[in-house]
């Protein structure tokens, strides 16, 4: 009888330990999957936006053969999308068209009468400068005709420079409008 009781206690202990281990490893597995694939949909998807960005490399890791040919790239469409959305979050903007090339950011917008022309140009320009690397030239305009002109270039490729004349004409037209603060140095002053 004592032997059966002892065997039962051991068996129950093993079952409880196994269940606890399964729940723990399942949670660890979910956490690893979340960290490896930030686009994974789960109940903690919003937590990924709260995490800080961090990396730690050694010189040897960067000098590996596959790293030597690694280059940073900019997704021009995502950057244009981000800039336009950020500008539209400001009061007074009704419509924003943004084009990001390999060297320029062109922003044409419609604003309401409550927003001053120079203030609108400052907001649009500062937004682009805050998002893009410093070597980009930023051009802004409240000439709503330019929205369609910018849109006409949306299918162009940065590798195909056939659109250069059109781009130069749009920039020339944009320069007739107030440009706001265009350079990071200007923002710092």
mmCIF file of C-alpha atoms in Angstrom:
data_model
loop_
_atom_site.group_PDB
_atom_site.id
_atom_site.type_symbol
_atom_site.label_atom_id
_atom_site.label_comp_id
_atom_site.label_asym_id
_atom_site.label_seq_id
_atom_site.Cartn_x
_atom_site.Cartn_y
_atom_site.Cartn_z
ATOM 1 C CA UNK A 1 0.000 0.000 0.000
ATOM 2 C CA UNK A 2 2.780 2.398 0.911
ATOM 3 C CA UNK A 3 4.485 1.530 -2.313
ATOM 4 C CA UNK A 4 1.395 2.401 -4.383
ATOM 5 C CA UNK A 5 1.006 5.705 -2.533
ATOM 6 C CA UNK A 6 4.660 6.596 -3.096
ATOM 7 C CA UNK A 7 4.399 5.639 -6.781
ATOM 8 C CA UNK A 8 1.228 7.780 -7.153
ATOM 9 C CA UNK A 9 2.925 10.806 -5.579
ATOM 10 C CA UNK A 10 5.910 10.458 -7.887
ATOM 11 C CA UNK A 11 3.650 10.034 -10.927
ATOM 12 C CA UNK A 12 1.573 13.137 -10.048
ATOM 13 C CA UNK A 13 4.772 15.110 -9.459
ATOM 14 C CA UNK A 14 6.133 14.111 -12.860
ATOM 15 C CA UNK A 15 2.883 15.047 -14.597
ATOM 16 C CA UNK A 16 2.773 18.473 -12.923
ATOM 17 C CA UNK A 17 6.434 19.087 -13.706
ATOM 18 C CA UNK A 18 5.876 18.119 -17.355
ATOM 19 C CA UNK A 19 2.868 20.440 -17.683
ATOM 20 C CA UNK A 20 4.735 23.341 -16.127
ATOM 21 C CA UNK A 21 7.673 22.745 -18.465
ATOM 22 C CA UNK A 22 5.361 22.675 -21.508
ATOM 23 C CA UNK A 23 3.765 26.015 -20.577
ATOM 24 C CA UNK A 24 7.173 27.577 -19.951
ATOM 25 C CA UNK A 25 8.722 26.330 -23.182
ATOM 26 C CA UNK A 26 5.596 27.322 -25.107
ATOM 27 C CA UNK A 27 5.916 30.890 -23.775
ATOM 28 C CA UNK A 28 9.615 30.961 -24.608
ATOM 29 C CA UNK A 29 8.864 29.656 -28.082
ATOM 30 C CA UNK A 30 6.247 32.385 -28.645
ATOM 31 C CA UNK A 31 8.682 35.050 -27.428
ATOM 32 C CA UNK A 32 11.417 33.781 -29.782
ATOM 33 C CA UNK A 33 8.990 33.753 -32.721
ATOM 34 C CA UNK A 34 7.894 37.310 -31.884
ATOM 35 C CA UNK A 35 11.495 38.529 -31.751
ATOM 36 C CA UNK A 36 12.478 36.783 -34.989
ATOM 37 C CA UNK A 37 9.443 37.906 -36.985
ATOM 38 C CA UNK A 38 8.174 41.342 -35.931
ATOM 39 C CA UNK A 39 5.362 41.162 -38.506
ATOM 40 C CA UNK A 40 3.927 38.030 -36.895
ATOM 41 C CA UNK A 41 0.354 38.629 -35.809
ATOM 42 C CA UNK A 42 -0.316 37.745 -32.210
ATOM 43 C CA UNK A 43 -1.638 39.274 -29.055
ATOM 44 C CA UNK A 44 1.721 40.971 -28.362
ATOM 45 C CA UNK A 45 2.181 42.541 -31.820
ATOM 46 C CA UNK A 46 1.841 46.082 -30.470
ATOM 47 C CA UNK A 47 4.578 45.391 -27.917
ATOM 48 C CA UNK A 48 7.146 45.279 -30.754
ATOM 49 C CA UNK A 49 6.559 48.988 -31.434
ATOM 50 C CA UNK A 50 7.515 49.756 -27.846
ATOM 51 C CA UNK A 51 10.859 47.954 -27.997
ATOM 52 C CA UNK A 52 14.097 49.859 -28.437
ATOM 53 C CA UNK A 53 16.346 49.204 -31.418
ATOM 54 C CA UNK A 54 19.703 47.736 -30.419
ATOM 55 C CA UNK A 55 22.571 45.925 -32.140
ATOM 56 C CA UNK A 56 26.049 44.928 -31.003
ATOM 57 C CA UNK A 57 28.716 43.885 -33.519
ATOM 58 C CA UNK A 58 32.413 43.236 -33.413
ATOM 59 C CA UNK A 59 34.808 44.358 -36.122
ATOM 60 C CA UNK A 60 35.339 40.683 -37.073
ATOM 61 C CA UNK A 61 31.615 40.190 -37.674
ATOM 62 C CA UNK A 62 31.448 43.186 -40.008
ATOM 63 C CA UNK A 63 34.605 42.091 -41.855
ATOM 64 C CA UNK A 64 33.084 38.735 -42.813
ATOM 65 C CA UNK A 65 32.805 38.195 -46.567
ATOM 66 C CA UNK A 66 28.994 38.429 -46.692
ATOM 67 C CA UNK A 67 29.122 41.687 -44.711
ATOM 68 C CA UNK A 68 31.689 43.326 -46.997
ATOM 69 C CA UNK A 69 29.093 43.605 -49.747
ATOM 70 C CA UNK A 70 26.279 44.733 -47.447
ATOM 71 C CA UNK A 71 24.918 48.176 -48.227
ATOM 72 C CA UNK A 72 22.278 50.323 -46.626
ATOM 73 C CA UNK A 73 19.219 51.007 -48.749
ATOM 74 C CA UNK A 74 16.286 53.340 -48.472
ATOM 75 C CA UNK A 75 12.819 52.231 -49.445
ATOM 76 C CA UNK A 76 11.790 55.371 -51.325
ATOM 77 C CA UNK A 77 8.106 54.511 -51.341
ATOM 78 C CA UNK A 78 8.008 53.932 -47.586
ATOM 79 C CA UNK A 79 9.866 57.174 -46.963
ATOM 80 C CA UNK A 80 7.468 59.127 -49.219
ATOM 81 C CA UNK A 81 4.543 57.490 -47.432
ATOM 82 C CA UNK A 82 5.943 58.357 -44.001
ATOM 83 C CA UNK A 83 6.622 61.987 -44.937
ATOM 84 C CA UNK A 84 3.157 62.525 -46.446
ATOM 85 C CA UNK A 85 1.397 60.958 -43.444
ATOM 86 C CA UNK A 86 3.423 63.009 -40.977
ATOM 87 C CA UNK A 87 2.617 66.248 -42.806
ATOM 88 C CA UNK A 88 -1.094 65.435 -42.966
ATOM 89 C CA UNK A 89 -1.159 65.033 -39.177
ATOM 90 C CA UNK A 90 -0.609 68.797 -38.951
ATOM 91 C CA UNK A 91 -3.623 71.113 -38.958
ATOM 92 C CA UNK A 92 -4.227 72.924 -42.219
ATOM 93 C CA UNK A 93 -3.030 70.321 -44.715
ATOM 94 C CA UNK A 94 -5.714 68.775 -46.906
ATOM 95 C CA UNK A 95 -3.688 66.735 -49.409
ATOM 96 C CA UNK A 96 0.005 65.873 -49.755
ATOM 97 C CA UNK A 97 1.866 64.333 -52.685
ATOM 98 C CA UNK A 98 5.441 63.231 -52.007
ATOM 99 C CA UNK A 99 8.081 61.875 -54.369
ATOM 100 C CA UNK A 100 11.447 60.561 -53.180
ATOM 101 C CA UNK A 101 14.162 60.113 -55.805
ATOM 102 C CA UNK A 102 17.762 59.086 -55.224
ATOM 103 C CA UNK A 103 18.722 62.683 -54.316
ATOM 104 C CA UNK A 104 15.563 64.761 -53.887
ATOM 105 C CA UNK A 105 12.314 64.895 -51.975
ATOM 106 C CA UNK A 106 9.482 66.742 -53.735
ATOM 107 C CA UNK A 107 6.397 67.638 -51.715
ATOM 108 C CA UNK A 108 3.347 69.344 -53.196
ATOM 109 C CA UNK A 109 0.357 69.987 -50.972
ATOM 110 C CA UNK A 110 -3.054 71.569 -50.686
ATOM 111 C CA UNK A 111 -3.627 73.611 -47.548
ATOM 112 C CA UNK A 112 -6.574 75.498 -46.150
ATOM 113 C CA UNK A 113 -6.631 79.276 -45.767
ATOM 114 C CA UNK A 114 -5.989 79.105 -42.006
ATOM 115 C CA UNK A 115 -2.448 77.869 -42.558
ATOM 116 C CA UNK A 116 0.035 80.548 -43.633
ATOM 117 C CA UNK A 117 2.037 79.852 -46.790
ATOM 118 C CA UNK A 118 5.465 80.170 -45.113
ATOM 119 C CA UNK A 119 4.406 78.113 -42.084
ATOM 120 C CA UNK A 120 3.115 75.329 -44.348
ATOM 121 C CA UNK A 121 6.404 75.325 -46.249
ATOM 122 C CA UNK A 122 8.342 75.141 -42.960
ATOM 123 C CA UNK A 123 6.274 72.206 -41.708
ATOM 124 C CA UNK A 124 6.590 70.268 -44.977
ATOM 125 C CA UNK A 125 10.302 70.973 -45.314
ATOM 126 C CA UNK A 126 11.164 70.224 -41.675
ATOM 127 C CA UNK A 127 9.245 66.971 -41.846
ATOM 128 C CA UNK A 128 11.204 65.726 -44.864
ATOM 129 C CA UNK A 129 14.538 66.894 -43.416
ATOM 130 C CA UNK A 130 13.827 65.107 -40.132
ATOM 131 C CA UNK A 131 13.162 61.815 -41.895
ATOM 132 C CA UNK A 132 15.659 61.723 -44.759
ATOM 133 C CA UNK A 133 19.478 61.540 -44.735
ATOM 134 C CA UNK A 134 21.171 64.930 -44.951
ATOM 135 C CA UNK A 135 22.292 64.668 -48.558
ATOM 136 C CA UNK A 136 18.719 64.843 -49.899
ATOM 137 C CA UNK A 137 17.530 68.160 -51.349
ATOM 138 C CA UNK A 138 13.989 68.993 -50.279
ATOM 139 C CA UNK A 139 11.588 71.033 -52.420
ATOM 140 C CA UNK A 140 8.070 71.994 -51.333
ATOM 141 C CA UNK A 141 5.164 73.843 -52.906
ATOM 142 C CA UNK A 142 1.524 74.678 -52.263
ATOM 143 C CA UNK A 143 0.910 74.803 -56.025
ATOM 144 C CA UNK A 144 -1.675 72.027 -56.287
ATOM 145 C CA UNK A 145 -1.057 71.630 -60.051
ATOM 146 C CA UNK A 146 2.303 70.128 -59.095
ATOM 147 C CA UNK A 147 0.512 67.274 -57.309
ATOM 148 C CA UNK A 148 -0.417 65.804 -60.698
ATOM 149 C CA UNK A 149 3.064 66.531 -62.064
ATOM 150 C CA UNK A 150 4.655 64.638 -59.186
ATOM 151 C CA UNK A 151 2.141 61.837 -59.599
ATOM 152 C CA UNK A 152 3.156 61.478 -63.258
ATOM 153 C CA UNK A 153 6.620 60.367 -62.071
ATOM 154 C CA UNK A 154 5.460 57.775 -59.534
ATOM 155 C CA UNK A 155 6.196 54.813 -61.820
ATOM 156 C CA UNK A 156 9.661 56.051 -62.798
ATOM 157 C CA UNK A 157 12.801 54.185 -61.792
ATOM 158 C CA UNK A 158 15.833 55.747 -60.112
ATOM 159 C CA UNK A 159 17.992 53.723 -62.513
ATOM 160 C CA UNK A 160 16.281 55.179 -65.589
ATOM 161 C CA UNK A 161 17.083 58.890 -65.864
ATOM 162 C CA UNK A 162 14.638 59.566 -68.732
ATOM 163 C CA UNK A 163 12.520 61.588 -66.336
ATOM 164 C CA UNK A 164 15.289 64.095 -65.462
ATOM 165 C CA UNK A 165 13.873 66.884 -67.668
ATOM 166 C CA UNK A 166 10.424 66.554 -66.133
ATOM 167 C CA UNK A 167 11.936 66.444 -62.649
ATOM 168 C CA UNK A 168 14.003 69.573 -63.322
ATOM 169 C CA UNK A 169 10.897 71.403 -64.605
ATOM 170 C CA UNK A 170 8.924 70.459 -61.486
ATOM 171 C CA UNK A 171 11.769 71.586 -59.202
ATOM 172 C CA UNK A 172 12.033 74.902 -61.071
ATOM 173 C CA UNK A 173 8.310 75.438 -60.578
ATOM 174 C CA UNK A 174 8.520 74.425 -56.894
ATOM 175 C CA UNK A 175 11.285 76.949 -56.240
ATOM 176 C CA UNK A 176 8.770 79.718 -57.034
ATOM 177 C CA UNK A 177 7.004 78.813 -53.755
ATOM 178 C CA UNK A 178 8.391 79.427 -50.262
ATOM 179 C CA UNK A 179 10.745 76.557 -49.404
ATOM 180 C CA UNK A 180 10.744 76.752 -45.627
ATOM 181 C CA UNK A 181 13.686 75.411 -43.681
ATOM 182 C CA UNK A 182 15.427 72.853 -45.870
ATOM 183 C CA UNK A 183 18.615 71.937 -44.082
ATOM 184 C CA UNK A 184 19.297 70.288 -40.765
ATOM 185 C CA UNK A 185 21.755 73.079 -39.943
ATOM 186 C CA UNK A 186 18.908 75.595 -40.360
ATOM 187 C CA UNK A 187 16.767 73.661 -37.883
ATOM 188 C CA UNK A 188 19.563 73.651 -35.299
ATOM 189 C CA UNK A 189 19.916 77.465 -35.405
#
